[in-house]
Amino acid sequence: MKRLIIVDDEEEVRQSIVNVIDWAEAGFELVGDASNGQEALTLVEENKIDVVITDIRMPVMDGLELSQHIQIIDPTIKIIILTGFDNIEYAQEAFRWNIHEYLLKPVSVEDLYAALQRVSNAIDADRRQATDINSLTQQYMQSLDATRRTYLISLINNTYFSSDEGHLANQAQLYQVRLNGPQYVMVNIVLTEESGLYLNEEVSTYTKDIVFYKEIDWVSYTSSVERIIDRYGQGEVFRYNQSIMLILNGKETFFENTLDILLTDIRQSLNKLFNVHAVMGISETTDKLSNLNHLYRQTLNALEYGSTHPEFTQITISDVESHDNYNIQTTDLIIEDIVRAVRLGQADKLTQAIQQFSDYVHDNHFQSSFVFSVLLGLVGQLTRLYYETVVVDVNSLFINQQLDYFLASRGQFTDVIIDNFKQISLNILKEIQTKHDQTKESITSQALRMIADQFQNPEFSQQMLADQLFITPNYLSTLFTKETGKTFKEHLIEKRMLQGQELLLTTNAKIHEIAQAVGYTDQYYFSYSFKKYFGISPRQMRQDHKK
């Protein structure tokens, strides 16, 4: 049964509509009626309503204003307009607020039945689409695209191997991830059943079928959320740690004007279709994909606040944290010090940086769950650092043991979490140092390898390389020149020139294509550099080679 209310300022009209329709036969339950939009809103807020039949011209609040409020409160409600005014401006304004049917008075019983049937069919289609087991199974199998999901998870865990914005954007395009900015917001959705049982609690299962259908439920939720997002804008939806994660992108005006309506639509739809309650932790905005890890931590902190304030269903980080207390730049600087100390094997500086982090979180009274999430992301970075720097004899068992040791501190006091992190970061530092002693790969060797991998990037520079090695550009320059006899710039130019020469003599590529392939955006500057290096222009070298 679909639940319906009737709104008209004329009681005679309301009663005639009530009496001419056999509501049970039509598949509807008549919940009540109202004489104006204000009364109707009260009915909508106090009951789960599927359909509203309303007049336009009414005192206190007219039908169009009512439709606007319904769109904000519960966008899933279907609205049927009944009006005696054949006015094109009314019709245009009505369809702006998602009106499903627009009927002119006097309306016949047949026309009203037909409109109700169309609305009923639309609701049924929404429900079938949300719960159809065959299509959901197909979507579930398609959702097992490990590469794409891994990329999204690595962004929020800060475990992706590069933090270069251009590279992240290129990979997003390669994986067909819909993250093209210019601004991003992250939303972390935790679902509970109406009874209050968290859906992410472990389920006692006796057969694999139970697990399968539990997974299908999650596909139902994420699929429904994806369809809603598609109506409003662009973004990515995926399941992570028993939550539904949203990464939304758009212009600042989108987040100012539409975000609340979008999230309300999601919350109401999940509640109506699946009888689940959604609590949402919402981050601030950023213009960098590399900042998504910070946004994820903000959503966790917002949800932590919400767990002690059950009256809130949408918690924005700005409602929880004072920017005077939490500063991304301050945290980043400490994290960079920790990673740099591990990379360079400086145990004393590592201990000092961890103590600085401990003082920072205690001074600002951050919750232990937030501290855990920050350090978990940092453990991911140190794990990535281990796999990057240890090129032979990788000990995966060692890394898994360190991760398990840290995960055991979940739910502990802040000091315990920080002490456990300190222990595993020192362990990783010592392991990296041991492997370095075995492989003898110096910083310069790593630099040469990175240049060979990235020289095609026009933005590649000594500063970028130093950042990736977690050392200063001056220190890199000194080491590089001492061990190779060449400056970084000389080696980069040599690499680009030799690769350009090979392409020139072995392919039919045009000069400007070769220039782009070796890291030059300007063909003429490439030709100038080429002639300076070889003493001959690219065109002349190709001609001489063909003779």
XYZ file of C-alpha atoms in Angstrom:
547
model
C 0.000 0.000 0.000
C 1.199 3.479 -0.887
C 0.436 6.149 1.688
C -1.284 9.333 0.480
C -2.607 12.688 1.725
C -4.947 15.239 0.108
C -4.423 19.004 0.406
C -7.039 21.606 -0.590
C -8.402 24.675 1.163
C -11.977 23.742 0.160
C -13.323 21.001 2.415
C -16.000 20.113 -0.154
C -13.307 19.432 -2.763
C -11.282 17.333 -0.336
C -14.284 15.227 0.621
C -15.327 14.704 -2.985
C -11.858 13.348 -3.804
C -11.943 11.147 -0.706
C -15.360 9.728 -1.629
C -14.992 9.159 -5.389
C -11.948 6.887 -5.160
C -11.857 3.360 -3.746
C -8.439 3.884 -2.215
C -7.812 0.289 -1.143
C -8.670 -0.995 -4.618
C -6.361 1.630 -6.149
C -3.553 0.435 -3.881
C -3.416 3.449 -1.556
C -3.895 4.126 2.128
C -5.423 7.557 2.771
C -3.442 8.850 5.767
C -5.277 12.176 6.086
C -6.115 15.542 4.543
C -5.094 19.166 5.103
C -6.534 22.602 4.296
C -3.191 24.278 3.519
C 0.458 23.535 2.877
C 1.514 24.099 6.486
C -0.858 21.427 7.774
C 0.265 19.117 4.971
C 3.929 19.529 5.953
C 3.087 18.399 9.467
C 1.481 15.243 8.060
C 4.513 14.615 5.832
C 6.953 15.035 8.711
C 4.972 12.790 11.076
C 4.151 9.998 8.599
C 5.874 8.070 5.852
C 4.058 9.526 2.851
C 4.443 8.306 -0.739
C 1.999 10.595 -2.606
C 0.588 14.105 -2.059
C -2.430 15.397 -4.015
C -2.557 19.177 -3.663
C -4.222 22.298 -4.962
C -2.008 25.281 -5.899
C -3.852 28.300 -4.509
C -4.303 27.986 -0.753
C -3.902 30.302 2.266
C -0.885 30.155 4.645
C 1.211 28.070 2.235
C 0.255 27.350 -1.382
C 0.817 24.112 -3.287
C 3.991 25.215 -5.072
C 5.645 26.296 -1.838
C 4.531 23.011 -0.284
C 6.131 21.116 -3.186
C 9.352 23.032 -2.649
C 9.437 22.065 1.036
C 8.620 18.429 0.243
C 11.518 18.345 -2.223
C 13.820 19.349 0.630
C 12.272 17.115 3.325
C 11.725 13.967 1.227
C 12.403 14.129 -2.530
C 11.047 10.587 -3.032
C 7.442 11.735 -2.503
C 5.380 11.890 -5.719
C 3.217 15.020 -6.060
C -0.038 15.351 -8.029
C -1.190 18.929 -8.665
C -4.922 19.620 -9.038
C -5.683 23.194 -10.079
C -8.403 25.212 -11.712
C -5.884 27.609 -13.308
C -4.549 26.723 -16.746
C -1.448 28.889 -16.316
C 1.815 28.032 -18.119
C 3.878 29.762 -15.416
C 2.239 27.587 -12.758
C 3.016 24.475 -14.814
C 6.637 25.478 -15.325
C 7.095 26.251 -11.639
C 5.404 22.974 -10.703
C 7.705 20.773 -12.774
C 10.696 22.629 -11.373
C 9.824 21.020 -8.025
C 9.573 17.460 -9.360
C 5.778 17.391 -9.781
C 4.759 13.986 -11.138
C 1.259 14.844 -12.421
C -0.436 18.176 -13.272
C -4.241 17.934 -13.657
C -6.779 20.680 -14.366
C -10.045 20.942 -12.424
C -12.655 19.746 -12.796
C -10.928 16.378 -13.119
C -12.880 13.239 -13.972
C -12.705 10.125 -11.844
C -11.124 8.278 -14.804
C -8.354 10.875 -15.196
C -7.625 10.863 -11.465
C -7.514 7.046 -11.417
C -5.161 7.102 -14.404
C -2.875 9.626 -12.694
C -2.844 7.565 -9.512
C -2.008 4.444 -11.520
C 0.927 6.194 -13.224
C 2.245 7.391 -9.886
C 1.782 3.933 -8.372
C 3.651 2.358 -11.291
C 6.483 4.849 -10.858
C 6.804 3.999 -7.148
C 6.726 0.269 -7.943
C 9.436 0.760 -10.572
C 11.621 2.580 -8.039
C 11.162 -0.254 -5.549
C 11.767 -2.995 -8.106
C 14.896 -1.290 -9.337
C 16.144 -1.004 -5.775
C 15.472 -4.641 -4.829
C 15.520 -6.708 -8.054
C 17.733 -9.669 -7.161
C 18.889 -10.423 -10.718
C 20.001 -6.920 -11.579
C 21.534 -6.520 -8.121
C 23.470 -9.763 -8.542
C 24.789 -8.544 -11.891
C 25.746 -5.213 -10.372
C 27.446 -7.017 -7.517
C 29.610 -9.016 -9.913
C 30.421 -5.894 -11.902
C 31.326 -4.063 -8.705
C 34.241 -6.441 -8.139
C 36.499 -4.263 -10.224
C 39.438 -4.517 -7.864
C 41.653 -1.975 -9.591
C 39.102 0.825 -9.582
C 38.006 0.208 -5.994
C 41.603 -0.121 -4.832
C 42.385 3.248 -6.385
C 39.513 4.926 -4.521
C 40.452 3.280 -1.237
C 44.115 4.237 -1.688
C 43.054 7.877 -2.084
C 41.235 7.979 1.222
C 43.867 5.845 2.994
C 46.724 7.926 1.571
C 48.457 4.748 0.343
C 48.585 5.624 -3.349
C 52.198 5.758 -4.531
C 51.992 9.311 -5.859
C 50.607 12.531 -4.435
C 51.100 14.508 -7.654
C 47.755 16.080 -8.580
C 48.294 15.702 -12.323
C 49.093 12.020 -11.972
C 46.115 11.404 -9.673
C 43.792 13.114 -12.183
C 45.224 11.063 -15.063
C 44.741 7.815 -13.132
C 41.177 8.802 -12.264
C 40.490 9.268 -15.960
C 42.211 5.972 -16.803
C 40.088 4.060 -14.287
C 36.950 5.991 -15.381
C 36.572 7.390 -11.879
C 34.241 10.377 -11.869
C 36.425 12.793 -9.919
C 37.074 15.844 -12.063
C 36.623 18.639 -9.477
C 36.954 21.478 -9.143
C 35.915 20.919 -5.479
C 35.498 17.686 -3.514
C 33.487 16.724 -0.437
C 33.480 13.317 1.273
C 30.493 11.791 3.042
C 30.732 8.697 5.258
C 27.350 6.946 5.677
C 26.756 4.463 8.501
C 23.521 2.475 8.336
C 21.432 1.102 11.186
C 18.204 -0.823 11.101
C 15.096 0.764 12.575
C 15.561 -1.469 15.609
C 18.930 0.158 16.222
C 21.129 -2.828 15.233
C 24.193 -1.632 13.336
C 24.394 -3.277 9.948
C 28.172 -3.364 10.160
C 28.118 -5.653 13.201
C 29.284 -9.182 12.497
C 26.479 -11.494 11.428
C 26.281 -15.009 12.815
C 25.977 -17.034 9.577
C 25.365 -20.720 9.012
C 25.479 -20.828 5.225
C 27.274 -18.986 2.475
C 23.879 -17.950 1.080
C 23.291 -15.723 4.113
C 26.570 -13.948 3.492
C 25.738 -13.612 -0.200
C 22.359 -12.017 0.440
C 23.914 -9.709 3.037
C 26.320 -8.575 0.327
C 23.396 -8.130 -2.065
C 21.800 -5.839 0.519
C 24.900 -3.655 0.423
C 24.772 -3.578 -3.371
C 21.141 -2.488 -3.051
C 22.100 0.409 -0.813
C 25.040 1.587 -2.940
C 23.089 1.200 -6.199
C 20.236 3.315 -4.845
C 22.672 5.983 -3.690
C 24.421 5.962 -7.095
C 21.134 6.587 -8.906
C 20.346 9.531 -6.636
C 23.793 11.069 -7.147
C 23.409 10.711 -10.920
C 20.319 12.910 -10.738
C 22.131 15.742 -8.976
C 25.696 15.742 -10.221
C 28.847 13.672 -10.250
C 30.675 11.588 -7.719
C 31.812 8.147 -6.654
C 30.040 5.686 -4.349
C 31.750 2.650 -2.853
C 31.649 0.499 0.243
C 34.558 0.724 2.660
C 34.896 -0.562 6.232
C 31.163 -1.335 6.406
C 30.227 2.223 5.409
C 28.971 3.754 2.199
C 31.551 6.305 1.081
C 30.650 9.221 -1.183
C 33.229 11.414 -2.899
C 31.254 14.230 -4.496
C 32.681 16.798 -6.862
C 31.363 20.011 -8.318
C 31.516 23.772 -8.072
C 31.247 25.584 -4.748
C 27.687 26.656 -5.586
C 26.689 22.976 -5.914
C 27.766 22.245 -2.350
C 26.164 25.436 -1.036
C 22.791 24.988 -2.746
C 22.306 21.277 -3.404
C 24.341 19.139 -0.997
C 21.756 19.192 1.830
C 18.919 18.279 -0.557
C 21.016 15.470 -2.090
C 21.885 13.958 1.289
C 18.286 14.254 2.514
C 17.151 12.451 -0.639
C 19.624 9.639 0.076
C 18.611 9.370 3.725
C 14.863 9.317 2.982
C 15.256 6.829 0.101
C 17.283 4.360 2.170
C 14.730 4.606 4.940
C 11.715 4.099 2.689
C 13.136 1.398 0.456
C 15.098 -0.642 2.994
C 13.864 0.505 6.417
C 17.386 1.550 7.446
C 18.512 4.700 9.204
C 21.492 6.637 7.788
C 23.897 8.759 9.839
C 26.273 10.863 7.774
C 29.672 12.345 8.574
C 30.488 15.181 6.173
C 33.909 16.686 5.492
C 34.911 20.175 4.460
C 35.676 20.912 0.787
C 39.055 20.610 -0.904
C 40.364 21.227 -4.410
C 43.022 18.485 -4.231
C 42.620 14.732 -4.675
C 45.688 14.279 -2.488
C 43.712 15.765 0.445
C 41.034 13.052 0.404
C 42.733 11.211 3.272
C 42.267 14.313 5.450
C 38.614 14.494 4.417
C 38.133 10.827 5.325
C 39.537 11.459 8.796
C 37.159 14.382 9.165
C 34.160 12.150 8.345
C 35.279 9.686 11.028
C 35.574 12.463 13.583
C 32.132 13.777 12.623
C 30.629 10.284 13.043
C 32.366 9.921 16.398
C 30.649 13.112 17.511
C 27.352 11.817 16.140
C 27.631 8.604 18.184
C 27.248 10.716 21.342
C 24.578 12.972 19.828
C 21.975 10.604 18.303
C 19.658 13.494 17.554
C 21.898 14.441 14.598
C 21.735 12.513 11.318
C 23.986 14.759 9.211
C 27.111 15.933 11.033
C 29.458 18.309 9.249
C 33.041 18.528 10.430
C 32.625 22.285 10.870
C 29.968 21.503 13.504
C 32.450 19.404 15.449
C 35.959 20.752 15.115
C 37.213 24.260 15.538
C 39.703 25.159 12.828
C 41.697 26.818 15.580
C 42.232 23.343 17.064
C 42.562 21.155 13.993
C 44.978 22.265 11.321
C 45.700 20.068 8.307
C 48.978 21.871 7.593
C 50.254 21.315 11.144
C 49.383 17.606 10.998
C 50.967 17.277 7.553
C 54.234 18.798 8.721
C 54.483 16.344 11.613
C 53.581 13.420 9.347
C 56.227 14.481 6.820
C 58.806 14.562 9.634
C 57.836 11.034 10.688
C 57.999 9.604 7.152
C 61.292 11.384 6.435
C 62.849 10.046 9.635
C 61.819 6.477 8.766
C 63.139 6.816 5.214
C 66.515 8.183 6.346
C 66.846 5.809 9.298
C 66.890 8.593 11.901
C 65.460 6.896 14.991
C 66.045 9.892 17.260
C 64.216 12.266 14.932
C 61.412 9.733 14.528
C 60.942 9.562 18.301
C 61.016 13.363 18.494
C 58.368 13.738 15.752
C 56.063 11.176 17.387
C 56.382 13.014 20.696
C 55.466 16.247 18.898
C 52.382 14.511 17.480
C 51.467 13.228 20.944
C 51.767 16.713 22.453
C 49.660 18.154 19.623
C 46.735 15.715 20.031
C 46.754 16.011 23.830
C 46.884 19.814 23.780
C 43.851 19.886 21.469
C 41.943 17.066 23.227
C 41.374 14.985 20.090
C 39.347 11.823 20.586
C 41.201 8.506 20.562
C 39.230 7.230 17.547
C 40.354 10.246 15.543
C 43.991 9.720 16.598
C 43.701 6.057 15.567
C 42.356 6.983 12.104
C 45.155 9.509 11.532
C 47.873 7.040 12.538
C 46.244 4.213 10.568
C 46.618 6.338 7.450
C 50.237 6.989 8.433
C 50.827 3.245 8.884
C 49.629 2.904 5.293
C 52.218 5.466 4.186
C 55.012 3.662 6.037
C 53.908 0.368 4.498
C 54.036 1.971 1.056
C 57.456 3.396 1.884
C 58.694 -0.077 2.827
C 57.558 -1.612 -0.468
C 59.000 1.334 -2.436
C 62.434 1.276 -0.872
C 62.933 -2.452 -0.310
C 63.345 -3.718 -3.862
C 64.512 -7.272 -3.078
C 63.700 -9.862 -0.410
C 60.451 -8.127 0.592
C 59.106 -9.473 3.895
C 55.322 -9.264 3.579
C 54.831 -11.310 6.740
C 56.751 -8.684 8.698
C 54.516 -5.879 7.368
C 51.338 -7.841 8.106
C 52.519 -8.444 11.653
C 53.123 -4.719 12.162
C 49.672 -3.860 10.797
C 47.959 -6.460 13.012
C 49.851 -5.109 16.020
C 48.601 -1.592 15.365
C 45.009 -2.648 14.574
C 44.878 -4.278 17.996
C 45.058 -0.786 19.509
C 41.663 0.187 18.042
C 39.433 1.384 20.877
C 42.328 1.843 23.301
C 43.364 5.062 25.044
C 45.245 7.651 23.000
C 48.574 6.978 24.745
C 48.350 3.252 23.982
C 47.590 3.952 20.315
C 50.559 6.334 20.008
C 52.911 3.946 21.839
C 51.922 1.081 19.530
C 52.456 3.289 16.498
C 55.867 4.332 17.825
C 56.883 0.696 18.217
C 55.888 -0.387 14.702
C 57.351 2.738 13.058
C 60.699 1.983 14.764
C 60.385 -1.627 13.605
C 59.775 -0.543 10.017
C 62.672 1.925 10.214
C 65.041 -0.832 11.362
C 63.785 -3.250 8.705
C 64.251 -0.687 5.940
C 67.758 0.065 7.195
C 68.608 -3.647 7.243
C 67.349 -4.120 3.699
C 69.218 -1.005 2.562
C 72.439 -2.387 4.001
C 71.823 -5.575 2.043
C 70.900 -3.981 -1.293
C 73.220 -0.976 -1.026
C 70.780 1.169 -2.984
C 71.748 4.758 -2.175
C 69.525 7.803 -2.366
C 71.270 8.668 -5.629
C 70.395 5.214 -7.033
C 66.770 5.773 -6.105
C 66.911 9.214 -7.711
C 68.326 7.796 -10.957
C 65.581 5.184 -11.020
C 62.887 7.813 -10.434
C 64.291 10.047 -13.202
C 64.166 7.104 -15.620
C 60.520 6.531 -14.655
C 59.328 10.148 -14.723
C 61.452 12.151 -17.189
C 58.506 12.265 -19.661
C 56.563 14.448 -17.200
C 57.022 18.141 -18.207
C 56.478 19.153 -14.559
C 59.209 16.852 -13.246
C 61.800 18.867 -11.318
C 64.479 18.606 -8.675
C 61.985 19.878 -6.095
C 59.478 17.166 -7.034
C 62.161 14.467 -6.853
C 63.376 15.733 -3.477
C 59.798 15.662 -2.163
C 59.412 12.042 -3.270
C 62.665 11.131 -1.523
C 61.694 13.149 1.574
C 64.930 15.165 1.515
C 65.696 18.819 0.755
C 66.571 19.875 -2.823
C 69.974 21.164 -1.663
C 70.830 17.856 -0.007
C 69.719 15.971 -3.136
C 71.839 18.240 -5.346
C 74.932 17.703 -3.204
C 74.559 13.895 -3.126
C 73.683 13.639 -6.795
C 76.619 15.728 -8.023
C 79.066 13.981 -5.682
C 78.116 10.448 -6.757
C 77.415 10.978 -10.490
C 79.610 13.946 -11.416
C 76.578 15.615 -12.986
C 73.862 17.897 -11.696
C 70.245 16.757 -11.628
C 69.417 19.078 -14.542
C 72.305 17.765 -16.653
C 71.222 14.171 -16.080
C 67.556 14.958 -16.837
C 68.479 16.728 -20.089
C 70.754 13.834 -21.060
C 67.983 11.320 -20.461
C 65.494 13.355 -22.499
C 67.956 13.987 -25.341
C 69.013 10.349 -25.687
C 65.392 9.194 -25.649
C 64.509 11.908 -28.171
C 67.359 10.792 -30.418
C 66.161 7.181 -30.293
C 62.606 8.168 -31.224
C 63.907 10.448 -33.970
C 65.947 7.710 -35.644
C 63.683 4.687 -35.085
C 60.168 6.092 -35.608
C 58.291 8.333 -38.026
C 56.931 10.499 -35.218
C 56.807 14.224 -35.865
C 59.201 16.543 -34.044
C 56.471 18.015 -31.832
C 55.268 14.503 -30.924
C 58.784 13.469 -29.916
C 59.144 16.663 -27.873
C 55.991 15.848 -25.916
C 57.065 12.211 -25.473
C 60.284 13.222 -23.703
C 58.851 15.932 -21.452
C 58.824 19.147 -23.519
C 55.648 21.146 -24.081
C 57.362 23.524 -26.548
C 58.713 22.014 -29.788
C 61.057 24.936 -30.417
C 62.633 24.730 -26.970
C 63.132 20.986 -27.519
C 64.863 21.667 -30.852
C 67.034 24.340 -29.213
C 68.061 21.961 -26.395
C 68.625 19.135 -28.885
C 70.962 21.204 -31.043
C 72.811 22.478 -27.986
C 73.352 18.892 -26.795
C 74.182 17.167 -30.107
C 75.444 20.159 -32.142
C 72.836 19.475 -34.818
C 69.077 20.079 -35.152
C 66.592 17.187 -34.920
C 65.520 17.651 -38.528
C 69.123 17.612 -39.795
C 69.980 14.505 -37.754
C 67.020 12.607 -39.223
C 67.949 13.670 -42.765
C 71.589 12.645 -42.303
C 70.482 9.292 -40.858
C 68.362 8.532 -43.929
C 71.230 9.147 -46.382
